[in-house]
mmCIF file of C-alpha atoms in Angstrom:
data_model
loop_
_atom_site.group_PDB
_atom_site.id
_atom_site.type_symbol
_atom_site.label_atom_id
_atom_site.label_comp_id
_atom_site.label_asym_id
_atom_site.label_seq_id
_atom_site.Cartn_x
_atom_site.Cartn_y
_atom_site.Cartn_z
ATOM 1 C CA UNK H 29 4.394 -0.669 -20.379
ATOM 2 C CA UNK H 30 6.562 1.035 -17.592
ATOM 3 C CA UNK H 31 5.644 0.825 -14.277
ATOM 4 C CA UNK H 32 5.468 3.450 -11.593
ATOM 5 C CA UNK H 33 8.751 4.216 -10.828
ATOM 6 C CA UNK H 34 11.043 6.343 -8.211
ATOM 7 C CA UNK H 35 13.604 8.373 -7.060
ATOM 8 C CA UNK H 36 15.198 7.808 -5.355
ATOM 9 C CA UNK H 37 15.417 4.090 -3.756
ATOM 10 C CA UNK H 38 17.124 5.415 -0.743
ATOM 11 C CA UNK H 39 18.181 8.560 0.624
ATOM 12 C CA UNK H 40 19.854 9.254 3.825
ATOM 13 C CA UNK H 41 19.609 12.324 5.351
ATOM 14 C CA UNK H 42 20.462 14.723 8.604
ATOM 15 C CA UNK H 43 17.106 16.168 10.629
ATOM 16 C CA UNK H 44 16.990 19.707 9.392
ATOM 17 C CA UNK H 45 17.917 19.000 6.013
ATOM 18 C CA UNK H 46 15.422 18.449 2.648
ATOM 19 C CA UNK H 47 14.838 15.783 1.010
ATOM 20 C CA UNK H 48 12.809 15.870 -2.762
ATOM 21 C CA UNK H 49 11.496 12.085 -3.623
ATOM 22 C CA UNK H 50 9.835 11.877 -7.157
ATOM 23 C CA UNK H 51 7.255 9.433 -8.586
ATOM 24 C CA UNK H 52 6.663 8.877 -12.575
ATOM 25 C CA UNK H 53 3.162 7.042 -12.994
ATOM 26 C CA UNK H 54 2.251 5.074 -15.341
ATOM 27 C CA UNK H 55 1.511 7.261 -18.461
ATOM 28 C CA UNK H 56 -2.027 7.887 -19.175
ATOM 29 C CA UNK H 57 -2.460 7.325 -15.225
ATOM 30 C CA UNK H 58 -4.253 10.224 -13.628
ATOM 31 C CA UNK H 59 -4.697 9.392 -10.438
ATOM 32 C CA UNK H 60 -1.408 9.677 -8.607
ATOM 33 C CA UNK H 61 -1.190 8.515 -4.732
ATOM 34 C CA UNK H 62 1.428 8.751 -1.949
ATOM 35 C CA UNK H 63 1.702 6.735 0.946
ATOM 36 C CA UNK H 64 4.187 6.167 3.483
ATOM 37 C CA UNK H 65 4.866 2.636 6.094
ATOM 38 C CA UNK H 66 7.064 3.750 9.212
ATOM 39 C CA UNK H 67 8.569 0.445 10.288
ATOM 40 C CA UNK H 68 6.348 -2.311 11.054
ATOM 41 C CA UNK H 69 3.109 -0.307 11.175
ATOM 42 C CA UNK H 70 0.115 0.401 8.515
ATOM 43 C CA UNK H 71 0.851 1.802 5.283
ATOM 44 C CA UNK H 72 -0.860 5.569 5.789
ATOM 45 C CA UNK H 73 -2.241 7.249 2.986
ATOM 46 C CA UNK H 74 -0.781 10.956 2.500
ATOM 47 C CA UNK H 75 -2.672 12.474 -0.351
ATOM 48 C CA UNK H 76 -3.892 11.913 -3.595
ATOM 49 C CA UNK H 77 -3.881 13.541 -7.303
ATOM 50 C CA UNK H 78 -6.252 13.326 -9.699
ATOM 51 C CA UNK H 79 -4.128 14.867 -12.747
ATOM 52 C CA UNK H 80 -1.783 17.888 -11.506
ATOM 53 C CA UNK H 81 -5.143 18.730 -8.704
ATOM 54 C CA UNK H 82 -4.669 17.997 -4.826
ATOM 55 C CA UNK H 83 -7.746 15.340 -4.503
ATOM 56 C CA UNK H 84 -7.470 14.855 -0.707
ATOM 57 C CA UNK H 85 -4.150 15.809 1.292
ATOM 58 C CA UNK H 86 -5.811 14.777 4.288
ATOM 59 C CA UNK H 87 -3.041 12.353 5.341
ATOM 60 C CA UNK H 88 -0.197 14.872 4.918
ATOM 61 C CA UNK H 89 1.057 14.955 8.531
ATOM 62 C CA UNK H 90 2.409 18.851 8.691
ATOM 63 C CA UNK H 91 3.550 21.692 6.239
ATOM 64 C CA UNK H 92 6.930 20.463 6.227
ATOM 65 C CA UNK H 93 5.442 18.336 3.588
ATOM 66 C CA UNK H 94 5.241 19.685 -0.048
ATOM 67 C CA UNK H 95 3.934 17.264 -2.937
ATOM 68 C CA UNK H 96 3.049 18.856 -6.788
ATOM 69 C CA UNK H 97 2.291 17.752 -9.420
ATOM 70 C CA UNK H 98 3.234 20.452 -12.314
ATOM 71 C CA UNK H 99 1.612 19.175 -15.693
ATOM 72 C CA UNK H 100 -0.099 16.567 -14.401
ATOM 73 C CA UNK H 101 2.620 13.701 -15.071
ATOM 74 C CA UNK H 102 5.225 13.881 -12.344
ATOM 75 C CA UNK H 103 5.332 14.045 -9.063
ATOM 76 C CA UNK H 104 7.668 15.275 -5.858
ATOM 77 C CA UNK H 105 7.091 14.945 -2.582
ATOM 78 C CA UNK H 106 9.539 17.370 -0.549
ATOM 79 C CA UNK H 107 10.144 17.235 3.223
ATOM 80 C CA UNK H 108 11.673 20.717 4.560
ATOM 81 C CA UNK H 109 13.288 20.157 7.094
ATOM 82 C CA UNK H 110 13.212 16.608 7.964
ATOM 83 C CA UNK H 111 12.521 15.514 11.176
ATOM 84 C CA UNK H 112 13.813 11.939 13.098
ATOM 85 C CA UNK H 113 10.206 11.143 12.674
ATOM 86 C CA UNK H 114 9.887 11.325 8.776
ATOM 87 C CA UNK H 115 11.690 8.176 7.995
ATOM 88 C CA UNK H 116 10.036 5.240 6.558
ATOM 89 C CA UNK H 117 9.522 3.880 3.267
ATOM 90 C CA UNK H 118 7.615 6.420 1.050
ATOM 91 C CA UNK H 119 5.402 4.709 -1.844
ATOM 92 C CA UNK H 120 3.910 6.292 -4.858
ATOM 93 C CA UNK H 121 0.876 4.785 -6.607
ATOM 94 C CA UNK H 122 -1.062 5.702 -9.780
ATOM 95 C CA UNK H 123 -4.308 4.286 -11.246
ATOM 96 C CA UNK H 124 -6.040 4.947 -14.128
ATOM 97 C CA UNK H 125 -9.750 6.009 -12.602
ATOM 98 C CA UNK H 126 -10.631 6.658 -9.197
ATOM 99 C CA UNK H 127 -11.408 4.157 -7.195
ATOM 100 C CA UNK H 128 -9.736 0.763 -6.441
ATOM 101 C CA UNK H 129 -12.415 -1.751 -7.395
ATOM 102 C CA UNK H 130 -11.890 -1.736 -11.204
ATOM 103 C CA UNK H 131 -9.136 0.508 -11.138
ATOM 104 C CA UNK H 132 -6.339 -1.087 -8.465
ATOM 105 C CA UNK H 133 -3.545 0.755 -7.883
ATOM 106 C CA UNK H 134 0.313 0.044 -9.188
ATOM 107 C CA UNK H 135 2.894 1.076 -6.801
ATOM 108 C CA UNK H 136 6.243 1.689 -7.338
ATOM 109 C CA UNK H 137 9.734 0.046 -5.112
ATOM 110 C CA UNK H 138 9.088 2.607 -2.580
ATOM 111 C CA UNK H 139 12.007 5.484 -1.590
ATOM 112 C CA UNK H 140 13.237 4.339 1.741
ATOM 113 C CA UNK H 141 14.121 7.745 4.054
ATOM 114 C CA UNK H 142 16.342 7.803 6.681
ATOM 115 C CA UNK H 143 16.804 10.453 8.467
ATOM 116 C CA UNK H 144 19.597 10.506 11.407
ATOM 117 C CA UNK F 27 -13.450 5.302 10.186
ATOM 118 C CA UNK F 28 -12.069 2.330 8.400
ATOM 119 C CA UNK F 29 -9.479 0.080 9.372
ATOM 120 C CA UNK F 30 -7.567 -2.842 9.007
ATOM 121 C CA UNK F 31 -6.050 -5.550 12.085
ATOM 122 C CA UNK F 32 -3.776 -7.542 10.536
ATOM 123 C CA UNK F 33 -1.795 -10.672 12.372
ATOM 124 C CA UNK F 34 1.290 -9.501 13.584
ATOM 125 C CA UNK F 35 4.325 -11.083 12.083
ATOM 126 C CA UNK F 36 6.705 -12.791 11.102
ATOM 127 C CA UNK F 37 5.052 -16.218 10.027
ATOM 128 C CA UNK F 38 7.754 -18.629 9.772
ATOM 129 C CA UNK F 39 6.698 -22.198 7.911
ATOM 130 C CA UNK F 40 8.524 -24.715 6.112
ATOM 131 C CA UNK F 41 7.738 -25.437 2.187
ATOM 132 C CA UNK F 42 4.394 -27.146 1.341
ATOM 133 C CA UNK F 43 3.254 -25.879 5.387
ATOM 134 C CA UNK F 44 -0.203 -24.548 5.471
ATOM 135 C CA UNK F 45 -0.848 -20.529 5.725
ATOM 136 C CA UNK F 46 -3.618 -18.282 7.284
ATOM 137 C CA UNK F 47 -2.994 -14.831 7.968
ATOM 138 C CA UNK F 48 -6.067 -12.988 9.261
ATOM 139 C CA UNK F 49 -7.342 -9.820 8.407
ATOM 140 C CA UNK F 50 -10.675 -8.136 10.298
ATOM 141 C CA UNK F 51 -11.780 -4.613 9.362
ATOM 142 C CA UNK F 52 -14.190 -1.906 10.045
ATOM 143 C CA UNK F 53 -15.665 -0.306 7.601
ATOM 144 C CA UNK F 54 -18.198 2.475 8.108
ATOM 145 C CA UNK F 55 -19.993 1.913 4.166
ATOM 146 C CA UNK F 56 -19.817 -1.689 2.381
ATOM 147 C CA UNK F 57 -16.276 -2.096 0.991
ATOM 148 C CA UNK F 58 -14.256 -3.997 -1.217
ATOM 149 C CA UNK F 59 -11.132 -5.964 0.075
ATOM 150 C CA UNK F 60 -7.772 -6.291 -1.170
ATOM 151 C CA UNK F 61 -4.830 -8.721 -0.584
ATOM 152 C CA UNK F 62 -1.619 -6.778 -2.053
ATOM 153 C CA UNK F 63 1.698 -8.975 -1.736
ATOM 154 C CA UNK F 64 5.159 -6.773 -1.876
ATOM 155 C CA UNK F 65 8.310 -9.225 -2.601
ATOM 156 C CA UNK F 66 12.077 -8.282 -1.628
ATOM 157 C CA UNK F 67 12.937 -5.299 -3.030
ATOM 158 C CA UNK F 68 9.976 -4.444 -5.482
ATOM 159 C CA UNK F 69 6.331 -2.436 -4.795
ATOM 160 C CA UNK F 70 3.365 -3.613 -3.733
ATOM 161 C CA UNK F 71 1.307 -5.815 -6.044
ATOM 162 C CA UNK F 72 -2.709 -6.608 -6.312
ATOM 163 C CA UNK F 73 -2.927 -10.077 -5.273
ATOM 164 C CA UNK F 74 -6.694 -10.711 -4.917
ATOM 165 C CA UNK F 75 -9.923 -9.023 -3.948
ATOM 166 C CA UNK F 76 -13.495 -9.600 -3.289
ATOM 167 C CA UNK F 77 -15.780 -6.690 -3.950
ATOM 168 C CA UNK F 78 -19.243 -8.542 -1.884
ATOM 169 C CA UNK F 79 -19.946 -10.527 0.982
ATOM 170 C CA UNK F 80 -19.230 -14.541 0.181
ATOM 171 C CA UNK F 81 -17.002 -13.667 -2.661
ATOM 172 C CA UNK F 82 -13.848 -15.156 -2.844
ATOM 173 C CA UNK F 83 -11.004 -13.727 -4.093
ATOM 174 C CA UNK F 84 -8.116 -16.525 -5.734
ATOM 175 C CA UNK F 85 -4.790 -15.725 -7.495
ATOM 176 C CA UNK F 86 -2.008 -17.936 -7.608
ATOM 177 C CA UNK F 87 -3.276 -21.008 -5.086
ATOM 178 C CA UNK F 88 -3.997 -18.135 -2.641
ATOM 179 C CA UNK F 89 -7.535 -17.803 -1.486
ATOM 180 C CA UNK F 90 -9.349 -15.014 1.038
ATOM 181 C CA UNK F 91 -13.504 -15.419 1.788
ATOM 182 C CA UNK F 92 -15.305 -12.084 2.296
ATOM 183 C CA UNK F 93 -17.040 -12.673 5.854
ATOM 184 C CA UNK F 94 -19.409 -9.820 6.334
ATOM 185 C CA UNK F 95 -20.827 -11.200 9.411
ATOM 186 C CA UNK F 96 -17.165 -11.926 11.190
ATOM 187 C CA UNK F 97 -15.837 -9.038 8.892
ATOM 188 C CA UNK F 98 -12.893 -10.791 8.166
ATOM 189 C CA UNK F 99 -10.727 -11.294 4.862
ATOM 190 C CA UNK F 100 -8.593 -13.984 5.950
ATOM 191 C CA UNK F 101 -5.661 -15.175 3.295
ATOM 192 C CA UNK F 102 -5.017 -18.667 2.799
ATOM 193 C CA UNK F 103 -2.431 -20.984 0.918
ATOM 194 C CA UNK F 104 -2.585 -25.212 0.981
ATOM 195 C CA UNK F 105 0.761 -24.997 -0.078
ATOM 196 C CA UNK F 106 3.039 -22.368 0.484
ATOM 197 C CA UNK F 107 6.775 -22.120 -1.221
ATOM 198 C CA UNK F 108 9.637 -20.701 -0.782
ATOM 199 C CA UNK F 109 9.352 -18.185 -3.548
ATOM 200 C CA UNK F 110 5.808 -17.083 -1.511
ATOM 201 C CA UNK F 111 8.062 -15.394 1.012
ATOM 202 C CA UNK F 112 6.711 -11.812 1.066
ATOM 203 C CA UNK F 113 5.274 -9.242 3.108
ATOM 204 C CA UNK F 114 1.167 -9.398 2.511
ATOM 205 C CA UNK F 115 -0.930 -6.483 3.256
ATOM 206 C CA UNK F 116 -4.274 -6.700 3.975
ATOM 207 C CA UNK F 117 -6.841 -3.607 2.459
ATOM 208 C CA UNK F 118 -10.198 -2.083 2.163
ATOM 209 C CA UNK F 119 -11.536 0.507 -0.153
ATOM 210 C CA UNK F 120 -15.022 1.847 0.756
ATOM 211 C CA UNK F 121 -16.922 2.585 -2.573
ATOM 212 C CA UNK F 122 -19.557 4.135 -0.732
ATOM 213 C CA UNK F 123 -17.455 6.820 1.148
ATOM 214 C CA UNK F 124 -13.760 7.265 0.465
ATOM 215 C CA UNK F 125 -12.557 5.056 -2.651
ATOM 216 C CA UNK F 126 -8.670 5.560 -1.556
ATOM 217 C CA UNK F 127 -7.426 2.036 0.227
ATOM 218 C CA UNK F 128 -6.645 1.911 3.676
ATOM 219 C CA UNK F 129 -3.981 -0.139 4.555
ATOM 220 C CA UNK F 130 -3.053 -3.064 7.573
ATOM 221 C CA UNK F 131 0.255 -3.063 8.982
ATOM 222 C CA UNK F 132 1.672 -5.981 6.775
ATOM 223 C CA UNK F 133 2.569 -9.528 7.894
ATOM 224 C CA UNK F 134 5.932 -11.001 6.816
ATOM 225 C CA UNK F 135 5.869 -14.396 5.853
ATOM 226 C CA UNK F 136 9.527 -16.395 5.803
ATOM 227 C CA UNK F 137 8.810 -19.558 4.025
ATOM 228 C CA UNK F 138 12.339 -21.933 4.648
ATOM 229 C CA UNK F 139 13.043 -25.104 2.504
#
């Protein structure tokens, strides 16, 4: 079975440009999470799918941030423009039902963002 | 809300040393807790949990104790190896409110020969 994987590993970037980072899940996954670790502090949740459905974008930080999830399988996560601010390491996660007790998630490498 | 204090990094030991990293939380319902472990260059990975108070959580000679009354998770090792050098991330997911895990800050852990 293929795990959660992403694209890119790293990207480096100037502030005002965009940046589109993609997470496959695991297939048969429908819950599909993004988080994001600045350097050295917690990783902070961004939102979460539950099949191609926003389930809670609470932790998106501003509308420079775009995720979808067309069809339910992929997803992108677009920043437009980037900001100095927006780089960190950007993980995807999928699980198969909601929830973490019986159902822990599988993250991918991460795409590591810099943006100069 | 929920959170997660983890020790700050790095912890340096020397192979076969003895490791605690500690973990506290708040949680506003009863939650579960997680140890995920990410090595060099790969995504993070469920190491243990504990989904009640007094459970204890065990994977590969690690060990964490749900403490409801210090509300700690603490991670422990008798034995640590070289190959253990990671950075560990302490978690909670509240079943009762919000299912999606909140995260510590991580604590690197640089075992040398």
């Amino acid at each position: 079975e293929a795990g959660v994987t992403q694209f890119p590993s790293h990207s480096v970037i100037e502030k005002g440009q965009t940046v589109t980072l993609r997470c496959d899940p695991i297939s048969g996954h429908d819950n599909l999470y993004w988080y994001r670790r600045v350097m050295g502090k917690e990783i902070k949740f961004l939102l979460h799918f539950v099949k191609e459905s926003k389930q809670d974008e609470s932790g998106m930080p501003n509308n420079r941030f775009l995720a979808e999830r067309t069809g339910g399988t992929y997803s992108t996560l677009k920043v437009q423009p980037a900001e100095l601010e927006d780089s960190g390491v950007y993980f995807c996660a999928s699980s198969q039902d909601r929830g973490s007790n019986n159902s822990p998630l599988h993250f991918g490498n991460g795409t590591r963002l810099t943006v100069t | 809300g929920n959170s997660v204090t983890q020790m700050e990094g790095p912890v340096t030991l020397s192979e076969e040393a003895f490791l605690t990293i500690n973990c506290t939380y708040t949680a506003t319902g009863y939650p579960s807790l997680f140890w995920y472990v990410q090595y060099p260059g790969e995504g993070l990975q469920l190491l243990l949990k504990a989904t009640k108070a007094d459970d204890k959580g065990s994977n590969k000679g690690f060990e964490a104790t749900y403490r409801k009354e210090t509300t700690s998770f603490h991670l422990e090792k008798g034995s640590v190896q070289v190959s253990d050098s990671a950075v560990y991330f302490c978690a909670l997911s509240d079943q009762g409110g919000s299912y999606i895990p909140t995260f510590g800050r991580g604590t690197s852990l640089i075992v040398h020969p």
